[in-house]
PDB file of C-alpha atoms (C1' of nucleotides) in Angstrom:
ATOM      1  CA  ARG K1275     107.771 106.586 150.738  1.00 68.00           C
ATOM      2  CA  GLU K1276     104.557 104.608 151.222  1.00 73.00           C
ATOM      3  CA  ASN K1277     103.797 106.215 154.564  1.00 79.00           C
ATOM      4  CA  PHE K1278     104.681 109.671 153.309  1.00 79.00           C
ATOM      5  CA  LYS K1279     102.378 109.232 150.323  1.00 80.00           C
ATOM      6  CA  VAL K1280      99.468 108.286 152.565  1.00 87.00           C
ATOM      7  CA  LYS K1281     100.026 111.265 154.845  1.00 88.00           C
ATOM      8  CA  SER K1282     100.498 113.915 152.161  1.00 87.00           C
ATOM      9  CA  THR K1283      97.946 112.644 149.640  1.00 88.00           C
ATOM     10  CA  TYR K1284      95.148 111.408 151.858  1.00 90.00           C
ATOM     11  CA  ILE K1285      95.334 112.270 155.537  1.00 90.00           C
ATOM     12  CA  GLU K1286      96.288 115.946 155.348  1.00 89.00           C
ATOM     13  CA  PRO K1287      94.112 117.012 152.375  1.00 87.00           C
ATOM     14  CA  ILE K1288      91.118 115.164 153.729  1.00 87.00           C
ATOM     15  CA  LEU K1289      91.407 116.887 157.074  1.00 88.00           C
ATOM     16  CA  ASN K1290      91.915 120.279 155.440  1.00 88.00           C
ATOM     17  CA  LEU K1291      89.025 119.928 153.017  1.00 89.00           C
ATOM     18  CA  THR K1292      86.492 118.799 155.582  1.00 90.00           C
ATOM     19  CA  ASP K1293      83.754 121.411 156.026  1.00 91.00           C
ATOM     20  CA  LYS K1294      82.693 122.988 159.311  1.00 92.00           C
ATOM     21  CA  ASP K1295      79.791 120.568 159.586  1.00 92.00           C
ATOM     22  CA  GLY K1296      82.241 117.698 159.611  1.00 90.00           C
ATOM     23  CA  ARG K1297      81.357 116.516 156.125  1.00 92.00           C
ATOM     24  CA  LEU K1298      83.705 116.190 153.199  1.00 92.00           C
ATOM     25  CA  ARG K1299      82.465 117.234 149.746  1.00 91.00           C
ATOM     26  CA  THR K1300      84.160 116.319 146.506  1.00 92.00           C
ATOM     27  CA  THR K1301      83.624 117.934 143.129  1.00 91.00           C
ATOM     28  CA  PHE K1302      82.480 115.699 140.295  1.00 92.00           C
ATOM     29  CA  ASN K1303      83.519 116.604 136.793  1.00 91.00           C
ATOM     30  CA  GLN K1304      80.958 115.379 134.290  1.00 91.00           C
ATOM     31  CA  THR K1305      83.057 116.123 131.236  1.00 89.00           C
ATOM     32  CA  GLY K1306      86.480 115.210 132.513  1.00 85.00           C
ATOM     33  CA  ALA K1307      86.866 111.679 131.200  1.00 91.00           C
ATOM     34  CA  ALA K1308      86.844 110.916 127.487  1.00 92.00           C
ATOM     35  CA  THR K1309      84.927 107.685 127.955  1.00 94.00           C
ATOM     36  CA  GLY K1310      81.973 109.221 129.794  1.00 94.00           C
ATOM     37  CA  ARG K1311      83.035 108.425 133.291  1.00 94.00           C
ATOM     38  CA  LEU K1312      82.852 111.041 136.017  1.00 94.00           C
ATOM     39  CA  SER K1313      86.033 112.173 137.669  1.00 92.00           C
ATOM     40  CA  SER K1314      86.390 113.440 141.212  1.00 92.00           C
ATOM     41  CA  SER K1315      88.645 116.098 142.664  1.00 90.00           C
ATOM     42  CA  SER K1316      89.273 118.276 145.719  1.00 89.00           C
ATOM     43  CA  PRO K1317      89.559 115.731 147.059  1.00 92.00           C
ATOM     44  CA  ASN K1318      89.495 112.823 144.667  1.00 91.00           C
ATOM     45  CA  LEU K1319      87.254 110.329 146.448  1.00 94.00           C
ATOM     46  CA  GLN K1320      87.574 107.793 143.649  1.00 93.00           C
ATOM     47  CA  ASN K1321      91.095 106.768 144.611  1.00 91.00           C
ATOM     48  CA  ILE K1322      90.957 106.288 148.356  1.00 93.00           C
ATOM     49  CA  PRO K1323      93.109 103.252 149.199  1.00 91.00           C
ATOM     50  CA  GLN K1324      91.185 100.017 149.244  1.00 90.00           C
ATOM     51  CA  GLU K1325      93.694  97.189 149.475  1.00 85.00           C
ATOM     52  CA  SER K1326      96.820  98.713 150.934  1.00 85.00           C
ATOM     53  CA  LYS K1327      98.078  98.464 154.478  1.00 86.00           C
ATOM     54  CA  TRP K1328      96.558 101.815 155.420  1.00 88.00           C
ATOM     55  CA  ALA K1329      93.251 101.300 153.668  1.00 90.00           C
ATOM     56  CA  PRO K1330      91.196 100.125 156.656  1.00 91.00           C
ATOM     57  CA  ARG K1331      92.312 102.993 158.891  1.00 91.00           C
ATOM     58  CA  LEU K1332      91.830 105.578 156.152  1.00 91.00           C
ATOM     59  CA  ARG K1333      88.371 104.306 155.380  1.00 93.00           C
ATOM     60  CA  GLN K1334      87.441 104.243 159.041  1.00 93.00           C
ATOM     61  CA  ALA K1335      87.698 108.028 158.918  1.00 92.00           C
ATOM     62  CA  PHE K1336      84.626 108.175 156.666  1.00 94.00           C
ATOM     63  CA  ILE K1337      81.669 107.765 158.995  1.00 94.00           C
ATOM     64  CA  ALA K1338      77.936 108.038 158.389  1.00 96.00           C
ATOM     65  CA  SER K1339      75.780 110.522 160.324  1.00 96.00           C
ATOM     66  CA  ASP K1340      74.374 109.355 163.648  1.00 97.00           C
ATOM     67  CA  GLY K1341      71.685 106.790 163.021  1.00 98.00           C
ATOM     68  CA  PHE K1342      72.880 106.131 159.472  1.00 97.00           C
ATOM     69  CA  SER K1343      75.031 103.583 157.710  1.00 96.00           C
ATOM     70  CA  LEU K1344      77.188 103.794 154.624  1.00 96.00           C
ATOM     71  CA  ALA K1345      76.122 101.274 152.029  1.00 96.00           C
ATOM     72  CA  SER K1346      78.069 100.505 148.896  1.00 96.00           C
ATOM     73  CA  PHE K1347      76.586  98.799 145.854  1.00 96.00           C
ATOM     74  CA  ASP K1348      79.044  97.266 143.494  1.00 96.00           C
ATOM     75  CA  TYR K1349      78.371  95.963 139.990  1.00 96.00           C
ATOM     76  CA  SER K1350      80.201  92.697 139.692  1.00 95.00           C
ATOM     77  CA  GLN K1351      82.439  92.534 136.598  1.00 95.00           C
ATOM     78  CA  LEU K1352      80.538  95.356 134.931  1.00 96.00           C
ATOM     79  CA  GLU K1353      82.929  95.946 132.052  1.00 95.00           C
ATOM     80  CA  LEU K1354      83.526  92.294 131.269  1.00 95.00           C
ATOM     81  CA  ARG K1355      79.784  91.784 131.128  1.00 96.00           C
ATOM     82  CA  VAL K1356      79.546  94.716 128.739  1.00 96.00           C
ATOM     83  CA  LEU K1357      82.289  93.182 126.631  1.00 95.00           C
ATOM     84  CA  ALA K1358      80.586  89.794 126.553  1.00 96.00           C
ATOM     85  CA  SER K1359      77.392  91.528 125.501  1.00 96.00           C
ATOM     86  CA  VAL K1360      78.662  93.878 122.799  1.00 96.00           C
ATOM     87  CA  SER K1361      80.901  91.218 121.267  1.00 96.00           C
ATOM     88  CA  ASN K1362      78.199  88.545 121.428  1.00 96.00           C
ATOM     89  CA  ASP K1363      80.735  86.025 122.644  1.00 95.00           C
ATOM     90  CA  GLU K1364      78.561  83.063 123.627  1.00 95.00           C
ATOM     91  CA  LYS K1365      81.064  81.400 125.909  1.00 95.00           C
ATOM     92  CA  MET K1366      81.681  84.489 127.981  1.00 95.00           C
ATOM     93  CA  ALA K1367      78.017  85.451 128.059  1.00 96.00           C
ATOM     94  CA  GLU K1368      77.088  81.939 129.113  1.00 96.00           C
ATOM     95  CA  ALA K1369      79.535  82.147 131.994  1.00 96.00           C
ATOM     96  CA  PHE K1370      77.816  85.274 133.273  1.00 96.00           C
ATOM     97  CA  CYS K1371      74.363  83.781 132.791  1.00 97.00           C
ATOM     98  CA  GLN K1372      75.411  80.925 135.050  1.00 96.00           C
ATOM     99  CA  ASN K1373      77.106  83.273 137.459  1.00 95.00           C
ATOM    100  CA  GLN K1374      80.424  81.515 136.997  1.00 95.00           C
ATOM    101  CA  ASP K1375      83.823  82.775 138.120  1.00 95.00           C
ATOM    102  CA  ILE K1376      84.907  84.427 134.879  1.00 95.00           C
ATOM    103  CA  HIS K1377      88.632  84.565 135.631  1.00 94.00           C
ATOM    104  CA  LYS K1378      88.593  80.892 136.541  1.00 95.00           C
ATOM    105  CA  LEU K1379      86.777  80.062 133.324  1.00 95.00           C
ATOM    106  CA  THR K1380      89.314  81.982 131.279  1.00 95.00           C
ATOM    107  CA  ALA K1381      92.133  80.147 133.029  1.00 95.00           C
ATOM    108  CA  ALA K1382      90.483  76.788 132.346  1.00 95.00           C
ATOM    109  CA  GLN K1383      90.163  77.749 128.690  1.00 94.00           C
ATOM    110  CA  VAL K1384      93.679  78.980 128.040  1.00 94.00           C
ATOM    111  CA  PHE K1385      95.303  76.185 130.075  1.00 94.00           C
ATOM    112  CA  ASN K1386      93.027  73.531 128.577  1.00 95.00           C
ATOM    113  CA  VAL K1387      92.070  72.064 131.925  1.00 96.00           C
ATOM    114  CA  PRO K1388      88.693  71.427 133.574  1.00 96.00           C
ATOM    115  CA  LEU K1389      87.427  74.085 135.969  1.00 95.00           C
ATOM    116  CA  GLU K1390      88.209  72.026 139.060  1.00 95.00           C
ATOM    117  CA  ARG K1391      91.876  71.821 138.129  1.00 96.00           C
ATOM    118  CA  VAL K1392      92.405  75.589 137.938  1.00 95.00           C
ATOM    119  CA  THR K1393      94.934  76.680 140.569  1.00 94.00           C
ATOM    120  CA  LYS K1394      95.133  80.088 142.191  1.00 92.00           C
ATOM    121  CA  GLU K1395      98.114  80.989 140.045  1.00 91.00           C
ATOM    122  CA  MET K1396      96.275  79.972 136.879  1.00 93.00           C
ATOM    123  CA  ARG K1397      93.278  82.038 137.906  1.00 93.00           C
ATOM    124  CA  ARG K1398      95.518  85.045 138.454  1.00 92.00           C
ATOM    125  CA  LEU K1399      96.768  84.771 134.886  1.00 92.00           C
ATOM    126  CA  GLY K1400      93.204  84.422 133.662  1.00 94.00           C
ATOM    127  CA  LYS K1401      92.290  87.623 135.461  1.00 92.00           C
ATOM    128  CA  THR K1402      95.213  89.515 133.959  1.00 92.00           C
ATOM    129  CA  LEU K1403      94.223  88.251 130.529  1.00 93.00           C
ATOM    130  CA  ASN K1404      90.611  89.305 130.950  1.00 94.00           C
ATOM    131  CA  PHE K1405      91.489  92.816 132.008  1.00 90.00           C
ATOM    132  CA  GLY K1406      94.556  93.267 129.880  1.00 89.00           C
ATOM    133  CA  VAL K1407      94.218  91.574 126.561  1.00 84.00           C
ATOM    134  CA  VAL K1408      90.844  93.044 125.817  1.00 82.00           C
ATOM    135  CA  TYR K1409      92.331  96.516 126.104  1.00 82.00           C
ATOM    136  CA  GLY K1410      95.113  95.761 123.683  1.00 87.00           C
ATOM    137  CA  MET K1411      97.807  94.535 126.019  1.00 90.00           C
ATOM    138  CA  GLY K1412     100.709  93.032 124.091  1.00 89.00           C
ATOM    139  CA  ALA K1413     102.903  90.044 124.827  1.00 90.00           C
ATOM    140  CA  ASP K1414     105.517  92.306 126.345  1.00 87.00           C
ATOM    141  CA  ALA K1415     103.265  93.791 128.987  1.00 88.00           C
ATOM    142  CA  PHE K1416     101.648  90.446 129.722  1.00 90.00           C
ATOM    143  CA  SER K1417     104.972  88.769 130.224  1.00 89.00           C
ATOM    144  CA  ARG K1418     106.018  91.551 132.557  1.00 84.00           C
ATOM    145  CA  SER K1419     102.941  91.360 134.739  1.00 83.00           C
ATOM    146  CA  SER K1420     102.682  87.566 134.698  1.00 86.00           C
ATOM    147  CA  GLY K1421     106.293  86.512 134.928  1.00 84.00           C
ATOM    148  CA  LEU K1422     105.914  84.334 131.850  1.00 88.00           C
ATOM    149  CA  LYS K1423     108.487  84.368 129.107  1.00 90.00           C
ATOM    150  CA  LYS K1424     107.581  86.582 126.205  1.00 90.00           C
ATOM    151  CA  GLU K1425     106.998  83.711 123.808  1.00 92.00           C
ATOM    152  CA  GLU K1426     104.804  81.964 126.346  1.00 92.00           C
ATOM    153  CA  ALA K1427     102.899  85.164 126.972  1.00 92.00           C
ATOM    154  CA  ARG K1428     102.301  85.509 123.267  1.00 93.00           C
ATOM    155  CA  ARG K1429     100.944  81.961 123.094  1.00 94.00           C
ATOM    156  CA  PHE K1430      98.476  82.636 125.907  1.00 94.00           C
ATOM    157  CA  ILE K1431      97.221  85.784 124.267  1.00 94.00           C
ATOM    158  CA  ASN K1432      96.685  83.964 120.990  1.00 94.00           C
ATOM    159  CA  LYS K1433      94.943  81.146 122.813  1.00 94.00           C
ATOM    160  CA  TYR K1434      92.708  83.677 124.540  1.00 95.00           C
ATOM    161  CA  PHE K1435      91.530  85.112 121.267  1.00 94.00           C
ATOM    162  CA  SER K1436      90.982  81.679 119.744  1.00 94.00           C
ATOM    163  CA  ASP K1437      88.953  80.676 122.812  1.00 95.00           C
ATOM    164  CA  PHE K1438      86.883  83.876 122.640  1.00 94.00           C
ATOM    165  CA  PRO K1439      86.920  84.563 118.896  1.00 94.00           C
ATOM    166  CA  LYS K1440      84.037  87.007 118.897  1.00 95.00           C
ATOM    167  CA  ILE K1441      86.024  89.410 121.040  1.00 95.00           C
ATOM    168  CA  LYS K1442      88.774  89.669 118.463  1.00 94.00           C
ATOM    169  CA  PHE K1443      86.196  90.026 115.720  1.00 95.00           C
ATOM    170  CA  TRP K1444      84.399  92.778 117.602  1.00 95.00           C
ATOM    171  CA  GLN K1445      87.606  94.705 118.220  1.00 95.00           C
ATOM    172  CA  GLU K1446      88.406  94.625 114.520  1.00 95.00           C
ATOM    173  CA  LYS K1447      84.948  95.885 113.728  1.00 96.00           C
ATOM    174  CA  ILE K1448      85.418  98.788 116.139  1.00 96.00           C
ATOM    175  CA  LEU K1449      88.768  99.690 114.615  1.00 95.00           C
ATOM    176  CA  GLU K1450      87.275  99.654 111.138  1.00 96.00           C
ATOM    177  CA  GLN K1451      84.548 101.973 112.342  1.00 96.00           C
ATOM    178  CA  ALA K1452      87.118 104.278 113.926  1.00 96.00           C
ATOM    179  CA  ARG K1453      89.135 104.440 110.716  1.00 96.00           C
ATOM    180  CA  THR K1454      86.085 105.005 108.551  1.00 96.00           C
ATOM    181  CA  PHE K1455      84.220 107.594 110.603  1.00 96.00           C
ATOM    182  CA  GLY K1456      86.887 108.923 112.966  1.00 95.00           C
ATOM    183  CA  TYR K1457      84.926 108.025 116.067  1.00 96.00           C
ATOM    184  CA  VAL K1458      83.589 105.084 118.032  1.00 96.00           C
ATOM    185  CA  ALA K1459      80.509 105.014 120.235  1.00 96.00           C
ATOM    186  CA  THR K1460      78.834 103.133 123.033  1.00 96.00           C
ATOM    187  CA  ARG K1461      75.603 101.331 122.202  1.00 95.00           C
ATOM    188  CA  ASN K1462      73.790 104.314 123.676  1.00 95.00           C
ATOM    189  CA  GLY K1463      75.457 106.697 121.281  1.00 95.00           C
ATOM    190  CA  ARG K1464      78.149 108.281 123.383  1.00 95.00           C
ATOM    191  CA  ARG K1465      80.943 109.136 120.981  1.00 95.00           C
ATOM    192  CA  ARG K1466      84.680 109.537 121.299  1.00 95.00           C
ATOM    193  CA  TRP K1467      86.720 110.891 118.410  1.00 95.00           C
ATOM    194  CA  PHE K1468      90.139 109.562 117.455  1.00 94.00           C
ATOM    195  CA  PHE K1469      92.067 111.988 115.334  1.00 91.00           C
ATOM    196  CA  ASN K1470      95.202 109.843 115.443  1.00 91.00           C
ATOM    197  CA  ILE K1471      93.652 106.595 114.277  1.00 94.00           C
ATOM    198  CA  GLN K1472      95.264 106.964 110.823  1.00 93.00           C
ATOM    199  CA  ASP K1473      98.502 108.547 112.018  1.00 92.00           C
ATOM    200  CA  PHE K1474     101.595 107.638 110.018  1.00 90.00           C
ATOM    201  CA  ASN K1475     103.488 106.987 113.242  1.00 89.00           C
ATOM    202  CA  PRO K1476     102.763 103.366 114.228  1.00 90.00           C
ATOM    203  CA  ARG K1477     103.221 104.081 117.898  1.00 87.00           C
ATOM    204  CA  VAL K1478     100.755 106.965 117.872  1.00 89.00           C
ATOM    205  CA  ARG K1479      98.337 104.929 115.800  1.00 91.00           C
ATOM    206  CA  ALA K1480      98.581 101.920 118.126  1.00 91.00           C
ATOM    207  CA  GLU K1481      97.856 104.103 121.129  1.00 90.00           C
ATOM    208  CA  ALA K1482      94.699 105.387 119.477  1.00 92.00           C
ATOM    209  CA  GLU K1483      93.671 101.856 118.564  1.00 93.00           C
ATOM    210  CA  ARG K1484      93.948 100.600 122.126  1.00 92.00           C
ATOM    211  CA  ALA K1485      91.917 103.503 123.439  1.00 93.00           C
ATOM    212  CA  ALA K1486      89.349 102.995 120.666  1.00 94.00           C
ATOM    213  CA  VAL K1487      88.617  99.358 121.524  1.00 95.00           C
ATOM    214  CA  ASN K1488      88.433 100.279 125.190  1.00 94.00           C
ATOM    215  CA  MET K1489      86.012 103.174 124.890  1.00 94.00           C
ATOM    216  CA  PRO K1490      82.788 101.353 123.975  1.00 95.00           C
ATOM    217  CA  VAL K1491      83.329  99.061 126.954  1.00 95.00           C
ATOM    218  CA  GLN K1492      84.380 101.578 129.577  1.00 94.00           C
ATOM    219  CA  GLY K1493      81.898 104.072 128.142  1.00 95.00           C
ATOM    220  CA  ALA K1494      78.966 101.671 128.305  1.00 96.00           C
ATOM    221  CA  GLY K1495      79.872 100.941 131.901  1.00 96.00           C
ATOM    222  CA  ALA K1496      79.752 104.687 132.528  1.00 96.00           C
ATOM    223  CA  ASP K1497      76.382 104.944 130.779  1.00 96.00           C
ATOM    224  CA  ILE K1498      75.006 102.193 132.985  1.00 96.00           C
ATOM    225  CA  ILE K1499      76.228 103.638 136.270  1.00 96.00           C
ATOM    226  CA  LYS K1500      74.783 107.023 135.292  1.00 96.00           C
ATOM    227  CA  LEU K1501      71.413 105.444 134.592  1.00 96.00           C
ATOM    228  CA  ALA K1502      71.698 103.729 137.954  1.00 97.00           C
ATOM    229  CA  MET K1503      72.397 107.077 139.642  1.00 96.00           C
ATOM    230  CA  ILE K1504      69.349 108.627 137.999  1.00 96.00           C
ATOM    231  CA  GLN K1505      67.039 105.747 138.827  1.00 97.00           C
ATOM    232  CA  THR K1506      68.162 105.201 142.401  1.00 97.00           C
ATOM    233  CA  SER K1507      68.158 108.875 143.359  1.00 97.00           C
ATOM    234  CA  GLY K1508      64.776 109.203 141.673  1.00 97.00           C
ATOM    235  CA  PHE K1509      63.503 106.352 143.806  1.00 98.00           C
ATOM    236  CA  LEU K1510      64.741 108.034 146.988  1.00 98.00           C
ATOM    237  CA  LYS K1511      62.937 111.244 146.028  1.00 98.00           C
ATOM    238  CA  ARG K1512      59.689 109.541 145.022  1.00 98.00           C
ATOM    239  CA  GLU K1513      59.592 107.672 148.303  1.00 98.00           C
ATOM    240  CA  LYS K1514      60.407 110.894 150.184  1.00 98.00           C
ATOM    241  CA  LEU K1515      63.476 109.245 151.643  1.00 98.00           C
ATOM    242  CA  PHE K1516      65.729 111.959 150.291  1.00 97.00           C
ATOM    243  CA  PRO K1517      67.158 113.929 151.976  1.00 96.00           C
ATOM    244  CA  ALA K1518      66.111 113.053 155.498  1.00 98.00           C
ATOM    245  CA  LYS K1519      66.462 109.276 155.399  1.00 98.00           C
ATOM    246  CA  ALA K1520      68.749 108.364 152.506  1.00 98.00           C
ATOM    247  CA  ARG K1521      71.062 109.987 150.024  1.00 97.00           C
ATOM    248  CA  LEU K1522      73.399 109.050 147.221  1.00 96.00           C
ATOM    249  CA  LEU K1523      76.900 110.180 148.143  1.00 96.00           C
ATOM    250  CA  LEU K1524      79.416 108.920 145.610  1.00 95.00           C
ATOM    251  CA  SER K1525      79.832 107.272 142.252  1.00 95.00           C
ATOM    252  CA  ILE K1526      83.045 105.308 141.823  1.00 95.00           C
ATOM    253  CA  HIS K1527      82.884 103.910 138.292  1.00 94.00           C
ATOM    254  CA  ASP K1528      81.036 100.679 139.012  1.00 95.00           C
ATOM    255  CA  ASP K1529      80.116 101.380 142.586  1.00 95.00           C
ATOM    256  CA  LEU K1530      77.552 103.662 144.262  1.00 96.00           C
ATOM    257  CA  LEU K1531      77.854 104.738 147.878  1.00 96.00           C
ATOM    258  CA  PHE K1532      74.726 105.695 149.831  1.00 96.00           C
ATOM    259  CA  GLU K1533      74.046 106.931 153.342  1.00 97.00           C
ATOM    260  CA  ILE K1534      70.886 105.326 154.670  1.00 97.00           C
ATOM    261  CA  ALA K1535      69.019 105.638 157.980  1.00 98.00           C
ATOM    262  CA  ASP K1536      69.398 102.455 159.983  1.00 98.00           C
ATOM    263  CA  GLY K1537      65.655 102.015 160.479  1.00 98.00           C
ATOM    264  CA  ILE K1538      65.069 101.529 156.749  1.00 98.00           C
ATOM    265  CA  LEU K1539      68.429 100.111 155.779  1.00 97.00           C
ATOM    266  CA  LYS K1540      67.507  96.558 154.832  1.00 97.00           C
ATOM    267  CA  GLU K1541      64.505  97.257 152.657  1.00 98.00           C
ATOM    268  CA  THR K1542      66.016 100.351 151.019  1.00 98.00           C
ATOM    269  CA  ALA K1543      69.201  98.476 150.192  1.00 97.00           C
ATOM    270  CA  ALA K1544      67.211  95.665 148.661  1.00 98.00           C
ATOM    271  CA  GLU K1545      65.329  98.123 146.461  1.00 98.00           C
ATOM    272  CA  ILE K1546      68.477  99.950 145.361  1.00 97.00           C
ATOM    273  CA  LYS K1547      70.084  96.646 144.433  1.00 97.00           C
ATOM    274  CA  LYS K1548      67.029  95.669 142.434  1.00 98.00           C
ATOM    275  CA  ILE K1549      66.969  98.982 140.579  1.00 97.00           C
ATOM    276  CA  MET K1550      70.662  98.777 139.737  1.00 97.00           C
ATOM    277  CA  GLU K1551      70.353  95.242 138.419  1.00 97.00           C
ATOM    278  CA  SER K1552      67.444  96.097 136.163  1.00 97.00           C
ATOM    279  CA  VAL K1553      68.435  99.557 134.967  1.00 97.00           C
ATOM    280  CA  TYR K1554      69.822  98.311 131.682  1.00 96.00           C
ATOM    281  CA  SER K1555      69.533  95.069 129.745  1.00 96.00           C
ATOM    282  CA  LEU K1556      72.676  93.512 128.323  1.00 96.00           C
ATOM    283  CA  ASP K1557      70.854  90.257 127.559  1.00 94.00           C
ATOM    284  CA  LEU K1558      72.865  88.767 130.373  1.00 96.00           C
ATOM    285  CA  PRO K1559      72.430  89.469 134.070  1.00 97.00           C
ATOM    286  CA  LEU K1560      73.853  92.457 135.882  1.00 96.00           C
ATOM    287  CA  THR K1561      74.528  91.533 139.481  1.00 96.00           C
ATOM    288  CA  VAL K1562      75.139  93.932 142.339  1.00 97.00           C
ATOM    289  CA  SER K1563      76.736  93.153 145.667  1.00 95.00           C
ATOM    290  CA  CYS K1564      75.949  95.281 148.683  1.00 96.00           C
ATOM    291  CA  ALA K1565      77.837  95.850 151.919  1.00 96.00           C
ATOM    292  CA  TYR K1566      77.207  98.311 154.715  1.00 95.00           C
ATOM    293  CA  GLY K1567      78.428  99.561 158.048  1.00 95.00           C
ATOM    294  CA  ARG K1568      78.989 102.677 160.131  1.00 95.00           C
ATOM    295  CA  SER K1569      82.189 103.524 158.305  1.00 95.00           C
ATOM    296  CA  TRP K1570      83.476 103.114 154.781  1.00 94.00           C
ATOM    297  CA  ASP K1571      85.784 100.201 155.547  1.00 89.00           C
ATOM    298  CA  LYS K1572      82.841  98.238 156.865  1.00 76.00           C
ATOM    299  CA  SER K1573      80.814  98.990 153.786  1.00 76.00           C
ATOM    300  CA  HIS K1574      82.975  97.002 151.437  1.00 70.00           C
ATOM    301  CA  ALA K1575      82.667  93.274 151.072  1.00 60.00           C
TER     302      ALA K1575
ATOM    303  C1'  DT R1075     107.448 133.017 143.256  1.00 95.52           C
ATOM    304  C1'  DT R1076     104.826 130.726 139.704  1.00 95.52           C
ATOM    305  C1'  DA R1077     103.686 127.624 135.844  1.00 95.52           C
ATOM    306  C1'  DG R1078     104.347 123.427 133.310  1.00 95.52           C
ATOM    307  C1'  DA R1079     106.121 118.795 132.683  1.00 95.52           C
ATOM    308  C1'  DT R1080     107.349 114.263 134.551  1.00 95.52           C
ATOM    309  C1'  DA R1081     107.533 110.263 137.652  1.00 95.52           C
ATOM    310  C1'  DG R1082     105.252 107.604 140.779  1.00 95.52           C
ATOM    311  C1'  DC R1083     101.155 105.826 142.825  1.00 95.52           C
ATOM    312  C1'  DG R1084      96.246 105.588 144.532  1.00 95.52           C
ATOM    313  C1'  DC R1085      91.490 103.964 142.542  1.00 95.52           C
ATOM    314  C1'  DG R1086      88.015 101.460 138.933  1.00 95.52           C
TER     315       DG R1086
ATOM    316  C1'  DA C1290     110.501 100.703 123.531  1.00 95.52           C
ATOM    317  C1'  DA C1291     108.003  99.766 129.338  1.00 95.52           C
ATOM    318  C1'  DA C1292     102.729  99.321 123.447  1.00 95.52           C
ATOM    319  C1'  DG C1293      96.718  97.459 128.771  1.00 95.52           C
ATOM    320  C1'  DC C1294      92.254 101.548 129.298  1.00 95.52           C
ATOM    321  C1'  DG C1295      90.369 105.738 132.250  1.00 95.52           C
ATOM    322  C1'  DC C1296      91.308 109.267 135.952  1.00 95.52           C
ATOM    323  C1'  DG C1297      93.716 113.006 140.073  1.00 95.52           C
ATOM    324  C1'  DC C1298      97.356 114.317 143.420  1.00 95.52           C
ATOM    325  C1'  DT C1299     102.064 114.934 145.370  1.00 95.52           C
ATOM    326  C1'  DA C1300     106.819 115.596 144.941  1.00 95.52           C
ATOM    327  C1'  DT C1301     110.344 117.139 142.104  1.00 95.52           C
ATOM    328  C1'  DC C1302     112.573 119.502 138.555  1.00 95.52           C
ATOM    329  C1'  DT C1303     113.052 123.162 134.988  1.00 95.52           C
ATOM    330  C1'  DA C1304     111.987 127.559 132.928  1.00 95.52           C
ATOM    331  C1'  DA C1305     110.249 132.076 133.201  1.00 95.52           C
TER     332       DA C1305
END
DNA sequence: TTAGATAGCGCG
DNA sequence: AAAGCGCGCTATCTAA
């Protein structure tokens, strides 16, 4: 099943959709995602395997033009930084200011141990909590993905919110806003309406509530990457690097992929990284990691 | 033969 | 009960 999926979803469509010049062009939908993200289709280049067994070989098929490299620029923990910022949670913000390992910190908090005593397994649970709980994950789902008993899972979730109280407070504020006005918004004003937020059916209502607390976070991430696209592509044009020497190829939610002539790779990459890190102020640092190589598998750290 | 819905799975 | 958010694509099934 795994092999068949790779062949029918990735290998064959990618070959068929490649243009005569040997380049593959996706279509970005600017209004496809309710949170403000772009989506990608025909083919979808935002879901090319990254971790699986076939990922390296699939990504080796994406190769820069002769004399160019592919360079990817990845915001580290973009959405968690947004969350720390919008919720004003000092502990989480502090962790990002000091460039700490956020999942490790969360594990240390919920397990009540010092940072140096956090095991790999504990860190894994911290990571699940960071990504899951803040989007409304319940004890049931957490116990399923962590292997903990349901009661234990519930305790960890409660501990999480008592360790990061501002996050809980912020979520309640967002829900109140959604119920009062029918919409929520990112700090830049991007709105998403929730017509079901007062639904009589608790299940329908809960679904709307989870999406509502997620939107200002995911949406702000989308706002930031869009600003980064504007600023970086503007830089390439101003410096007359576009289109002959450098171009922006893809946007993958918190990641931008460029194709850059080898002769100017180092200095151009440094400038792109600088632009991305300074494009928006969250009152805590945005950090960008960069990796490059001839093919896409080499351009990921 | 075509259109729509669902399950499963890939990504952030 | 799959109650963690946001997507797109393939295979599969049903209905027209």
